[in-house]
PDB file of C-alpha atoms and ligand atoms in Angstrom:
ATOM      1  CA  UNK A   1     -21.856  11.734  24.814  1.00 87.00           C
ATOM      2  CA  UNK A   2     -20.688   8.178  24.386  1.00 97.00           C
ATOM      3  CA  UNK A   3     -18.506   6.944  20.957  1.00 96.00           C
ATOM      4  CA  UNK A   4     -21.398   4.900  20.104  1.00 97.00           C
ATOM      5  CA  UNK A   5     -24.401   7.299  21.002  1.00 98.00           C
ATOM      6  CA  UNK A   6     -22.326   9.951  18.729  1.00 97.00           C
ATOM      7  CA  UNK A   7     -22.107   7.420  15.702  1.00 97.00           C
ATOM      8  CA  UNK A   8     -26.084   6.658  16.474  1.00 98.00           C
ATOM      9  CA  UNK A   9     -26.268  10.216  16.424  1.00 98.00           C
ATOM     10  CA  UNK A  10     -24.422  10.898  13.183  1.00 98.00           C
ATOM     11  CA  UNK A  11     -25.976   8.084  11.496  1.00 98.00           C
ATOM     12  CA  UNK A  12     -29.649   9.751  12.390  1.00 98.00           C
ATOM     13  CA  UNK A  13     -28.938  12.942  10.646  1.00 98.00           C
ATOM     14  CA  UNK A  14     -26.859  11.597   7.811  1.00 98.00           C
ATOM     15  CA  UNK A  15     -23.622  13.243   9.197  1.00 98.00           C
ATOM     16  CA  UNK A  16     -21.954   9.690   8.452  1.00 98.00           C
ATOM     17  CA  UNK A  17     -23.430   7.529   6.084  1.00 98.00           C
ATOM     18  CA  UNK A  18     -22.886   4.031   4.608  1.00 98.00           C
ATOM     19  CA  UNK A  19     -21.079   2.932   1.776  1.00 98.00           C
ATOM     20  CA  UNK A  20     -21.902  -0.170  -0.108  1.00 98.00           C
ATOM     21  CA  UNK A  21     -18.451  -1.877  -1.553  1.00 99.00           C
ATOM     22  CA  UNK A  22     -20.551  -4.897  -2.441  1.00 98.00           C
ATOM     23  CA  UNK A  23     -21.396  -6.427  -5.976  1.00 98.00           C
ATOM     24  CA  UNK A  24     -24.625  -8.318  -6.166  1.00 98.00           C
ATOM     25  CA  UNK A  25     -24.154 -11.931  -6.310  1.00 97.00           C
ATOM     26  CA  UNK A  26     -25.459 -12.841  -9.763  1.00 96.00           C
ATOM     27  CA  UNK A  27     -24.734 -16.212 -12.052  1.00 96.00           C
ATOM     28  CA  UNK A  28     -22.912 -13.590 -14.789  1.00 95.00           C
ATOM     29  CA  UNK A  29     -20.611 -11.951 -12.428  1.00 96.00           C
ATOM     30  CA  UNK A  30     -17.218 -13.484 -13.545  1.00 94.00           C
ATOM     31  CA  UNK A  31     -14.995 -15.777 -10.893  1.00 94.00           C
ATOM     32  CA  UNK A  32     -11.434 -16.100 -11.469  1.00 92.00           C
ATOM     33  CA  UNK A  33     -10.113 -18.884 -14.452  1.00 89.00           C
ATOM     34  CA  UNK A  34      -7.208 -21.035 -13.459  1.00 90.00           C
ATOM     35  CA  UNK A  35      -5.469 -23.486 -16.122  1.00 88.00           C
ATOM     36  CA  UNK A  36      -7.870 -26.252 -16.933  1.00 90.00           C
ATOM     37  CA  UNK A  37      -5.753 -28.898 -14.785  1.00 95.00           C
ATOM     38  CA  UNK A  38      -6.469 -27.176 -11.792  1.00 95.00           C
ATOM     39  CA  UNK A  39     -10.027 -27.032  -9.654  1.00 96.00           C
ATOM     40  CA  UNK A  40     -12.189 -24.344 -10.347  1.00 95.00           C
ATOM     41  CA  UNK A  41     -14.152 -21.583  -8.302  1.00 95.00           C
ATOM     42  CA  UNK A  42     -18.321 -22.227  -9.311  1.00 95.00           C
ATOM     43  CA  UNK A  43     -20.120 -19.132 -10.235  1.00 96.00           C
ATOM     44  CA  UNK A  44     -23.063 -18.397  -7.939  1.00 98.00           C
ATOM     45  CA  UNK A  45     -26.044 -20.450  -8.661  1.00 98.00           C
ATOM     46  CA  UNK A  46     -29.735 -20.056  -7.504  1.00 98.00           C
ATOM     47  CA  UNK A  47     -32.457 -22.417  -7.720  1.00 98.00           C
ATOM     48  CA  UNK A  48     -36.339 -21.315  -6.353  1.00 98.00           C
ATOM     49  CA  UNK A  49     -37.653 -23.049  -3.357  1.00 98.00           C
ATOM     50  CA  UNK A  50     -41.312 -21.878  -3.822  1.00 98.00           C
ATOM     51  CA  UNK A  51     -42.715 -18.468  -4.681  1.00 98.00           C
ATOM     52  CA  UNK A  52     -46.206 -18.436  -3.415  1.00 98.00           C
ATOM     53  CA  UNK A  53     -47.400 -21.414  -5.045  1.00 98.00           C
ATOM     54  CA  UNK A  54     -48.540 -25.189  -4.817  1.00 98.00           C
ATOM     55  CA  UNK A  55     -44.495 -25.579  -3.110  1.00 98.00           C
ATOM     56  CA  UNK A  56     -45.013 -22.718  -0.304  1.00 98.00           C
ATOM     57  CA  UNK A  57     -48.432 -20.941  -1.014  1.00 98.00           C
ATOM     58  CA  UNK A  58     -47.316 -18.336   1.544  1.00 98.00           C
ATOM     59  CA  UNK A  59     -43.268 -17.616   1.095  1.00 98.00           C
ATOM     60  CA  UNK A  60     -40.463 -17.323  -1.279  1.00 98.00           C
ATOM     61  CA  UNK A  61     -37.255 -18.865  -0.923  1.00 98.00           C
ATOM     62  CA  UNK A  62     -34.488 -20.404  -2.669  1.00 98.00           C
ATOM     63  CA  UNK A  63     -31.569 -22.240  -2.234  1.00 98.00           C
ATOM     64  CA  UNK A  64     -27.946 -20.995  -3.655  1.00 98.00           C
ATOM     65  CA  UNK A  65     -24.441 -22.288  -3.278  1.00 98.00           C
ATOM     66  CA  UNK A  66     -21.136 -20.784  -4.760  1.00 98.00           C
ATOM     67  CA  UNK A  67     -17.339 -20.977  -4.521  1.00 98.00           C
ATOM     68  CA  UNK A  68     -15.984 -19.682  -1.261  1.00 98.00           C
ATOM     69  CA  UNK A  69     -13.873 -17.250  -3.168  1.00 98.00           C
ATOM     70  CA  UNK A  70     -17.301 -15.876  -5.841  1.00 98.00           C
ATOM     71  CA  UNK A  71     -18.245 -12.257  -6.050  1.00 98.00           C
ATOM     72  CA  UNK A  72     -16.918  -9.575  -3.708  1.00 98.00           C
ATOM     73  CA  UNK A  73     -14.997 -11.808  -0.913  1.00 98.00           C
ATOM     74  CA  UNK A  74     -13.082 -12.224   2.091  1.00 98.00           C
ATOM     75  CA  UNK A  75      -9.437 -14.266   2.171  1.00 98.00           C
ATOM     76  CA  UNK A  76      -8.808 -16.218   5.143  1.00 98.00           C
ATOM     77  CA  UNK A  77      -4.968 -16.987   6.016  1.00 98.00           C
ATOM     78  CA  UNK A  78      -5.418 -20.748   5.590  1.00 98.00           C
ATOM     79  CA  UNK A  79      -6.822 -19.849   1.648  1.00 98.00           C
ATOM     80  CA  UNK A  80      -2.911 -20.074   0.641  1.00 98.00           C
ATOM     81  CA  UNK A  81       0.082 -22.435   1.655  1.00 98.00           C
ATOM     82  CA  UNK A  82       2.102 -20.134   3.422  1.00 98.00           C
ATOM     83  CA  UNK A  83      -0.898 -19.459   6.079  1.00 98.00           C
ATOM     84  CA  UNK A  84      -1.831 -23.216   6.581  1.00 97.00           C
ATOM     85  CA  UNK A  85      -0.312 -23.772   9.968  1.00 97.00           C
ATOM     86  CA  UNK A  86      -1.169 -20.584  11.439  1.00 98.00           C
ATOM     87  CA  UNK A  87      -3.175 -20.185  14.318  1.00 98.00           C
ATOM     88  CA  UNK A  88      -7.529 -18.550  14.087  1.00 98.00           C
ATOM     89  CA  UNK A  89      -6.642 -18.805  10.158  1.00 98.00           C
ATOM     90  CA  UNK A  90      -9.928 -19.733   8.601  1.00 98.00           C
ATOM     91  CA  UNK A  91     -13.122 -17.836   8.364  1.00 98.00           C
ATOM     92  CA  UNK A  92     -15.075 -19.190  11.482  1.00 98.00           C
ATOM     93  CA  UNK A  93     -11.740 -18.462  13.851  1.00 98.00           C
ATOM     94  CA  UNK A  94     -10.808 -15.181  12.782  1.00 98.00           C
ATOM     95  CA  UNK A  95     -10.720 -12.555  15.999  1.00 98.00           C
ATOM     96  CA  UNK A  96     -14.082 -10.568  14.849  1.00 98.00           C
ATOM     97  CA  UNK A  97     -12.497  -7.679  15.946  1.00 97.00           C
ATOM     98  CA  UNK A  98     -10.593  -7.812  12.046  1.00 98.00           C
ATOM     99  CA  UNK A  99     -13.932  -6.888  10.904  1.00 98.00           C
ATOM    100  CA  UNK A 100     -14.320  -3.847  11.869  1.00 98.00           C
ATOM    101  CA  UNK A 101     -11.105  -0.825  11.695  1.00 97.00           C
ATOM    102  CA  UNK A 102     -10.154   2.109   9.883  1.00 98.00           C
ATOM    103  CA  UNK A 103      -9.116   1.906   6.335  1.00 98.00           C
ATOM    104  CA  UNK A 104      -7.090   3.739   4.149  1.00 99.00           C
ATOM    105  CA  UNK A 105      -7.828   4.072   0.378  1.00 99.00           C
ATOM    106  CA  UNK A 106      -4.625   3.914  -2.354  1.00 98.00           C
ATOM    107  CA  UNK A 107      -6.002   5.645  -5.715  1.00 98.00           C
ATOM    108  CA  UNK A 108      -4.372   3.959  -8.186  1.00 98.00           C
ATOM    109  CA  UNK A 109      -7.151   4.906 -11.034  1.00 98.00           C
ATOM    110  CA  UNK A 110      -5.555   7.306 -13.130  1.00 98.00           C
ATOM    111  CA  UNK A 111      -2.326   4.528 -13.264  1.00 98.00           C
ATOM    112  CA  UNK A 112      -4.554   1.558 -14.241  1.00 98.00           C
ATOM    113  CA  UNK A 113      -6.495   3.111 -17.137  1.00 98.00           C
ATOM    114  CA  UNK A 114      -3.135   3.941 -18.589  1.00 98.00           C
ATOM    115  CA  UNK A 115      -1.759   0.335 -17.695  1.00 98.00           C
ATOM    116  CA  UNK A 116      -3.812  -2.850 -17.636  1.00 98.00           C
ATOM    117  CA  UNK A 117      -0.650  -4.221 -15.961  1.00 98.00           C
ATOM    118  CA  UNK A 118       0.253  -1.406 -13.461  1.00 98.00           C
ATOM    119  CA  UNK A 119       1.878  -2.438  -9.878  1.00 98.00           C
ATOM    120  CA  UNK A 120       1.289  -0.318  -6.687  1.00 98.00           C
ATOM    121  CA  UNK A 121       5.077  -0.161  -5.162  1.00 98.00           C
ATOM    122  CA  UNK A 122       6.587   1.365  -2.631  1.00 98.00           C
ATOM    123  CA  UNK A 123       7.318   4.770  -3.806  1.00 98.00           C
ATOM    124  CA  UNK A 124       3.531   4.885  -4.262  1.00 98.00           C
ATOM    125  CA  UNK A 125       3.098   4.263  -1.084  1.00 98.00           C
ATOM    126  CA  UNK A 126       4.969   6.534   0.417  1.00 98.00           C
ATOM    127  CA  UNK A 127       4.146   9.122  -2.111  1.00 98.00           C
ATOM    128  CA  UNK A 128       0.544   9.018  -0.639  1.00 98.00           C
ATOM    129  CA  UNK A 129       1.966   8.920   2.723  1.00 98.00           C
ATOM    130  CA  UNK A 130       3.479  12.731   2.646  1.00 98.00           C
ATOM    131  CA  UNK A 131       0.110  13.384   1.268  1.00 98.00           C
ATOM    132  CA  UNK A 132      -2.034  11.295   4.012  1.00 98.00           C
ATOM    133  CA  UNK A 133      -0.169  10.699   6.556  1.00 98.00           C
ATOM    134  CA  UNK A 134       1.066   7.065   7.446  1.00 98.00           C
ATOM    135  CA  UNK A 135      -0.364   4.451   7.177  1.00 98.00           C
ATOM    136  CA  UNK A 136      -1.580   3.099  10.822  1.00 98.00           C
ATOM    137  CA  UNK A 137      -0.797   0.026  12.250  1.00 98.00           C
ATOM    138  CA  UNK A 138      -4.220  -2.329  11.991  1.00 98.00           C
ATOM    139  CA  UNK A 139      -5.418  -0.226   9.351  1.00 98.00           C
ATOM    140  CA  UNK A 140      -7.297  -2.223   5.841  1.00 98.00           C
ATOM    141  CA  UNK A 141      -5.551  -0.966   2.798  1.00 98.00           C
ATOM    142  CA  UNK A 142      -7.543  -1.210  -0.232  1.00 99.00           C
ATOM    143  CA  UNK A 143      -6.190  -0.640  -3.586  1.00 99.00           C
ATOM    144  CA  UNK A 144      -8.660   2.027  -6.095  1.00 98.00           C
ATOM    145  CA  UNK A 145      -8.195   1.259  -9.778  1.00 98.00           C
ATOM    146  CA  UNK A 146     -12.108   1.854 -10.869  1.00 98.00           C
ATOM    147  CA  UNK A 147     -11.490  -1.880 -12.070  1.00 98.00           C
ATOM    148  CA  UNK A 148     -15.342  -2.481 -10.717  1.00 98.00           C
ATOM    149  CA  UNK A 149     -16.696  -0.663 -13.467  1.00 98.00           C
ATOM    150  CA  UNK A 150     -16.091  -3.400 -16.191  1.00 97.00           C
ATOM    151  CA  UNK A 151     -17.726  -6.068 -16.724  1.00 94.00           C
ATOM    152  CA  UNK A 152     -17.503  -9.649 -18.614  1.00 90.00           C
ATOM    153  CA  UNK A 153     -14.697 -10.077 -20.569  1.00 94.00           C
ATOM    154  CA  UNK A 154     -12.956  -7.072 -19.562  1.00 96.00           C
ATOM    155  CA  UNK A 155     -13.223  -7.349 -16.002  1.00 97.00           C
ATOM    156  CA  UNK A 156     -11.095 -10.786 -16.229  1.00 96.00           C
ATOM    157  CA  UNK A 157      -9.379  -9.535 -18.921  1.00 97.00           C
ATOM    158  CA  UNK A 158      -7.899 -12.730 -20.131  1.00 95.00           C
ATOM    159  CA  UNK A 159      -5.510 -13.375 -22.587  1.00 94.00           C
ATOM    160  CA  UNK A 160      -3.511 -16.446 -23.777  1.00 92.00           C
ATOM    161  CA  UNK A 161      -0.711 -15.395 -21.484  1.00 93.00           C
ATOM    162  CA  UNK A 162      -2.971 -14.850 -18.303  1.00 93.00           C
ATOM    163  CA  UNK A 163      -5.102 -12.111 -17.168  1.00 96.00           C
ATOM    164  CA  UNK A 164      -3.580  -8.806 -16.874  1.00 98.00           C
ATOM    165  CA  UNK A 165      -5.004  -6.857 -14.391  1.00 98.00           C
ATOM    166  CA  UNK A 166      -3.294  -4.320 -11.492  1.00 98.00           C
ATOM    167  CA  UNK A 167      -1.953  -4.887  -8.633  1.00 98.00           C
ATOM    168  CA  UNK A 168       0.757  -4.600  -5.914  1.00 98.00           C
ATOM    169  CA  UNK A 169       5.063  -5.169  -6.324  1.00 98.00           C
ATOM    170  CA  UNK A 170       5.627  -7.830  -3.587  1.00 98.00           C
ATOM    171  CA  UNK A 171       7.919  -5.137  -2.033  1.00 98.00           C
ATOM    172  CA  UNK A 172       4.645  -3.380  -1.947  1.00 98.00           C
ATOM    173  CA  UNK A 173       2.878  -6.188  -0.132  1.00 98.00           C
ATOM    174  CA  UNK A 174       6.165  -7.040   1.881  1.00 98.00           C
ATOM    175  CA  UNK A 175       5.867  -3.038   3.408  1.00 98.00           C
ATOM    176  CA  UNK A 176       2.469  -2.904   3.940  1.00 98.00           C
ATOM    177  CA  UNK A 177       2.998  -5.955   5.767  1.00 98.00           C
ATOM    178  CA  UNK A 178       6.437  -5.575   8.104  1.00 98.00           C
ATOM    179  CA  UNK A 179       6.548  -2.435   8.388  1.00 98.00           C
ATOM    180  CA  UNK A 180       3.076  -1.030   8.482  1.00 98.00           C
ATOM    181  CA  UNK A 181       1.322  -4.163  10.219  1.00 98.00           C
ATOM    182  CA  UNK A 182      -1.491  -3.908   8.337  1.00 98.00           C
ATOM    183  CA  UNK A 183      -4.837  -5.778   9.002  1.00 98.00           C
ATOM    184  CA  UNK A 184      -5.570  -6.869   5.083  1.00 98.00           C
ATOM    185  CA  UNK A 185      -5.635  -6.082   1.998  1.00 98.00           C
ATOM    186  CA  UNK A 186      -8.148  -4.988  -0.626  1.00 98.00           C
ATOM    187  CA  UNK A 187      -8.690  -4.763  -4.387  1.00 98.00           C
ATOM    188  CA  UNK A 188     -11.667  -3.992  -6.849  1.00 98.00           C
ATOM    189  CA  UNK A 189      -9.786  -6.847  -9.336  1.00 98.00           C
ATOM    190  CA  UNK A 190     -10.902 -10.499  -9.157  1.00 97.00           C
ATOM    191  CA  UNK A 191      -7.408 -10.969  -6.648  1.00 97.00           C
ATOM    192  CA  UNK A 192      -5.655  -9.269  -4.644  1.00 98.00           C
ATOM    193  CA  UNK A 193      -2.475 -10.105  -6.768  1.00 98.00           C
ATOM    194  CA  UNK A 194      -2.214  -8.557 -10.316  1.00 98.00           C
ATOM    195  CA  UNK A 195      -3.204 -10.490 -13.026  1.00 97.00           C
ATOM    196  CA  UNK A 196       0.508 -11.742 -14.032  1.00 97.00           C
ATOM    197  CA  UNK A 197       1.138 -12.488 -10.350  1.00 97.00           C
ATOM    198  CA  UNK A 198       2.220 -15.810 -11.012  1.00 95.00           C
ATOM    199  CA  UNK A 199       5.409 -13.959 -12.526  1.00 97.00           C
ATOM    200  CA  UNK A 200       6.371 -12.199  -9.815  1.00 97.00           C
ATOM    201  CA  UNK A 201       8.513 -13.057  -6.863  1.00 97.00           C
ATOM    202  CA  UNK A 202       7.000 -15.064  -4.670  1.00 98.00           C
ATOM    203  CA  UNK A 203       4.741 -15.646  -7.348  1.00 97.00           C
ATOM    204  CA  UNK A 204       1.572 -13.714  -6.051  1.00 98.00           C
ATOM    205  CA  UNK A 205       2.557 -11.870  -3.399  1.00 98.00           C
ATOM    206  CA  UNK A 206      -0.061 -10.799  -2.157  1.00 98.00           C
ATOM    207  CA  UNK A 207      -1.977 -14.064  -1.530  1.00 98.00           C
ATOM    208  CA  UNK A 208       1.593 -15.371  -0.146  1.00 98.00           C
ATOM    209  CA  UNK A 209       3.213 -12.264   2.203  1.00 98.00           C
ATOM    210  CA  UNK A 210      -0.103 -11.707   3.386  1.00 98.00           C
ATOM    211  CA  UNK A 211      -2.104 -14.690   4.234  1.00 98.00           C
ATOM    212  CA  UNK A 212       2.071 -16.015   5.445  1.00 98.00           C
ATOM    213  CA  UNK A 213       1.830 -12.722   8.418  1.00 98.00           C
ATOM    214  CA  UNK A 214      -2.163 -13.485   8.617  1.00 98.00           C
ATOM    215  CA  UNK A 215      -3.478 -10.765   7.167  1.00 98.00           C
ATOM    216  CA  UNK A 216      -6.838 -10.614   4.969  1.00 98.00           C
ATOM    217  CA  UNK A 217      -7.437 -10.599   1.785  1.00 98.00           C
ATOM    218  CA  UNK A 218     -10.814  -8.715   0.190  1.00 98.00           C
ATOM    219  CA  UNK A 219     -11.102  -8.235  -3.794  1.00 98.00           C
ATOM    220  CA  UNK A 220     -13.837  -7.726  -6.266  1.00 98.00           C
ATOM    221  CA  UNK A 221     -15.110  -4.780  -4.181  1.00 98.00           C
ATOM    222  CA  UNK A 222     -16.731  -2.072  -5.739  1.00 98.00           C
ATOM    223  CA  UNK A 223     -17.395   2.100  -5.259  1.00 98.00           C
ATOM    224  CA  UNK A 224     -14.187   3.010  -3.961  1.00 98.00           C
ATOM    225  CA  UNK A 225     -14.508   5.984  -5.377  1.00 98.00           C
ATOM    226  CA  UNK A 226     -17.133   7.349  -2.935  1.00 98.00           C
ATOM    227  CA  UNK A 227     -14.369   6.570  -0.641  1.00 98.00           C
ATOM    228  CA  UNK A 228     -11.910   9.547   1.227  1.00 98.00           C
ATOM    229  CA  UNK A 229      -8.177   8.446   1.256  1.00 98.00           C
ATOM    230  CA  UNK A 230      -8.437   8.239   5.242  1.00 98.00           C
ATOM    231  CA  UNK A 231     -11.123   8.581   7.986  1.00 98.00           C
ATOM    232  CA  UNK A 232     -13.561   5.702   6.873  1.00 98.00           C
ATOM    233  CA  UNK A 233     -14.429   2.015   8.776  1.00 98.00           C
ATOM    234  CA  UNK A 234     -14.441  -0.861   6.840  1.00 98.00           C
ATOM    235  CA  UNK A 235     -17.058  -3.677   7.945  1.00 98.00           C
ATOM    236  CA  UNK A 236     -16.510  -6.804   6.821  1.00 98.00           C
ATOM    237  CA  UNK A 237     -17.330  -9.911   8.532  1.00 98.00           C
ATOM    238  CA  UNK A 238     -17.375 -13.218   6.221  1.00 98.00           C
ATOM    239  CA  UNK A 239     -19.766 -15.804   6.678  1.00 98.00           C
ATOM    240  CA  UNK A 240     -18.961 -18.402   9.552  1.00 98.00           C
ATOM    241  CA  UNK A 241     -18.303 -21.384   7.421  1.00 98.00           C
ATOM    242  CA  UNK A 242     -16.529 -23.893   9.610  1.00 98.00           C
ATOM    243  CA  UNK A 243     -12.412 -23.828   8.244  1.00 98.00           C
ATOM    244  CA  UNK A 244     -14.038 -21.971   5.318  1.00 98.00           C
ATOM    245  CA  UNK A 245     -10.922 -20.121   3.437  1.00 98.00           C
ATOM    246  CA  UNK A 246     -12.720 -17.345   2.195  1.00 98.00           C
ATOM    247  CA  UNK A 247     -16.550 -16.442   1.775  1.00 98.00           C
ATOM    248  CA  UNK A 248     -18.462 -14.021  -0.161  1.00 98.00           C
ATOM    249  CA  UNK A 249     -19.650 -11.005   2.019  1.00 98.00           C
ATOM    250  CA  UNK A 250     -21.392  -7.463   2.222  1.00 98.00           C
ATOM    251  CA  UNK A 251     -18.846  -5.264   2.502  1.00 99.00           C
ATOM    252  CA  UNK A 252     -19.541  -1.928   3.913  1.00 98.00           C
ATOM    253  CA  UNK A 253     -17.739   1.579   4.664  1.00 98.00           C
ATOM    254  CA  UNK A 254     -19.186   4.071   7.098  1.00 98.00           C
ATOM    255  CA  UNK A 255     -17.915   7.504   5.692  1.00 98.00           C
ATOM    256  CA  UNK A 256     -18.125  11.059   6.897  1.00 97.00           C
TER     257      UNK A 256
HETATM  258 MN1  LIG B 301     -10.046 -15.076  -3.051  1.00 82.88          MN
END
C-alpha cells in the first residue's frame, strides 16, 4: 500500500486521528501588550454582513480583521530584524513544505506551574533526548507548559515589570537552532520568548536566533497535552498574506 493510501486508511478507522492545537479566534482572547510608545497588535474584531435578513435574505456572513500576530499564530522570518534580509521570509514565500513535518513535544508543565518564570535550557533538552531520542533535523519543537489553560489576566500575566511567562534560555534556542536544525519553534504562551525576554541575551531569543537562521515561530497553541513526545505531524500553513510577517492559523497534529 502507498504512504498516503495507509494514512487514508488510518484516518478511516481512527487508527490516527487529528489534533486541534487551535484557540478560537474571539474579541476576549488576549494579544500581547507592548509599552504604550510602541504600535500595538488589534484584538480580533467581527462585524455581521447579513444574517438572513433585509442585507442578504438568503446567507450569513461577516467581515473580520485582526493583527497578523492575534490568537494562535504563525512567525514569519521577516516578523523580527535579524530575518529582514533573508530570502522566502514572509508568509506568502515560505517553501510550503515547512508546513507540514514531524514534531517533537518538550513537557515543560510540571516546571511552569512551579515557576511563572521557568526557562527550557539545554540540559532539558538533552535530558529529554536520552529519554526520546534526538531531536531530528527539520523537526517543529514545541514547548508544553499547560499555559493554554488560563485565561484573561493570567494568561498575559502582566505585571509592572513585564509579563512573566516561560520560555526558552537563548542557549536553548541557539541549540535547537545550530545544532539540531530545527524547522520552528512552538509555545502555548502569547510568544515564543518568555515573558522577561527582553532581559535576556539577545534580548528575546527566540524571536531573534530563530527568525536570524529562518526558522518559524508558532505560540498561543493549545492541547499539547493530547500530544506524544515524538511520532506526531504538525500542519500548519498561515494564511497567504502578501509579505505578511505572521498570520493567525488552524493548527493541527495528526497523532497515532
Ligand atoms: Mn508573533
Amino acid at each position: 500500500m502507498s504512504a498516503l493510501a495507509h494514512l487514508a486508511a488510518s484516518l478511516a478507522t481512527g487508527a490516527v486521528k487529528t489534533v486541534d492545537l487551535t484557540h478560537t479566534l474571539d474579541p476576549d482572547f488576549p494579544v500581547m501588550i507592548l509599552p504604550p510608545e510602541f504600535g500595538q497588535c488589534a484584538r480580533f474584531r467581527v462585524e455581521e454582513v447579513s444574517r438572513y435578513d433585509e442585507r442578504g435574505p438568503g446567507w450569513y456572513w461577516r467581515n473580520f480583521s485582526c493583527g497578523e500576530h492575534t490568537g494562535t499564530h504563525f512567525d514569519a522570518p521577516i516578523h523580527w530584524i535579524s530575518g529582514r534580509d533573508l530570502p522566502n521570509a514572509t508568509v506568502d514565500a515560505i517553501p510550503t513544505s515547512a508546513f507540514v513535518g514531524p514534531v517533537c513535544v518538550l513537557d515543560c508543565s510540571a516546571e511552569a506551574a512551579e515557576d511563572e518564570d521557568y526557562l527550557l535550557d539545554v540540559e532539558a533538552i538533552k535530558a529529554w533526548e536520552a529519554t526520546h531520542g534526538e531531536i531530528p533535523a527539520g523537526a517543529w519543537v514545541l514547548m508544553r507548559t499547560d499555559w493554554s489553560k488560563k485565561s484573561g489576566a493570567e494568561y498575559l500575566n502582566m505585571r509592572e515589570d513585564g509579563a512573566h511567562t516561560p520560555g526558552p534560555t537563548s542557549e536553548a534556542i541557539r541549540f535547537l537552532v545550530e545544532t539540531r536544525e530545527i524547522l520552528g519553534f512552538g509555545t502555548e504562551t502569547v510568544g515564543t520568548d518568555a515573558g522577561q525576554g527582553a532581559h535576556l541575551s539577545p534580548p528575546y531569543p527566540a524571536h531573534y536566533i530563530l527568525h536570524g537562521a529562518g526558522k518559524l515561530g508558532l505560540q498561543c497553541l493549545a492541547n499539547l497535552d493530547q500530544l506524544p513526545a515524538t511520532g506526531a505531524i504538525l500542519i500548519c500553513p498561515p494564511l497567504k498574506i502578501k509579505h505578511g510577517s505572521g498570520s493567525p492559523l488552524r493548527v493541527l497534529a495528526l497523532v497515532e
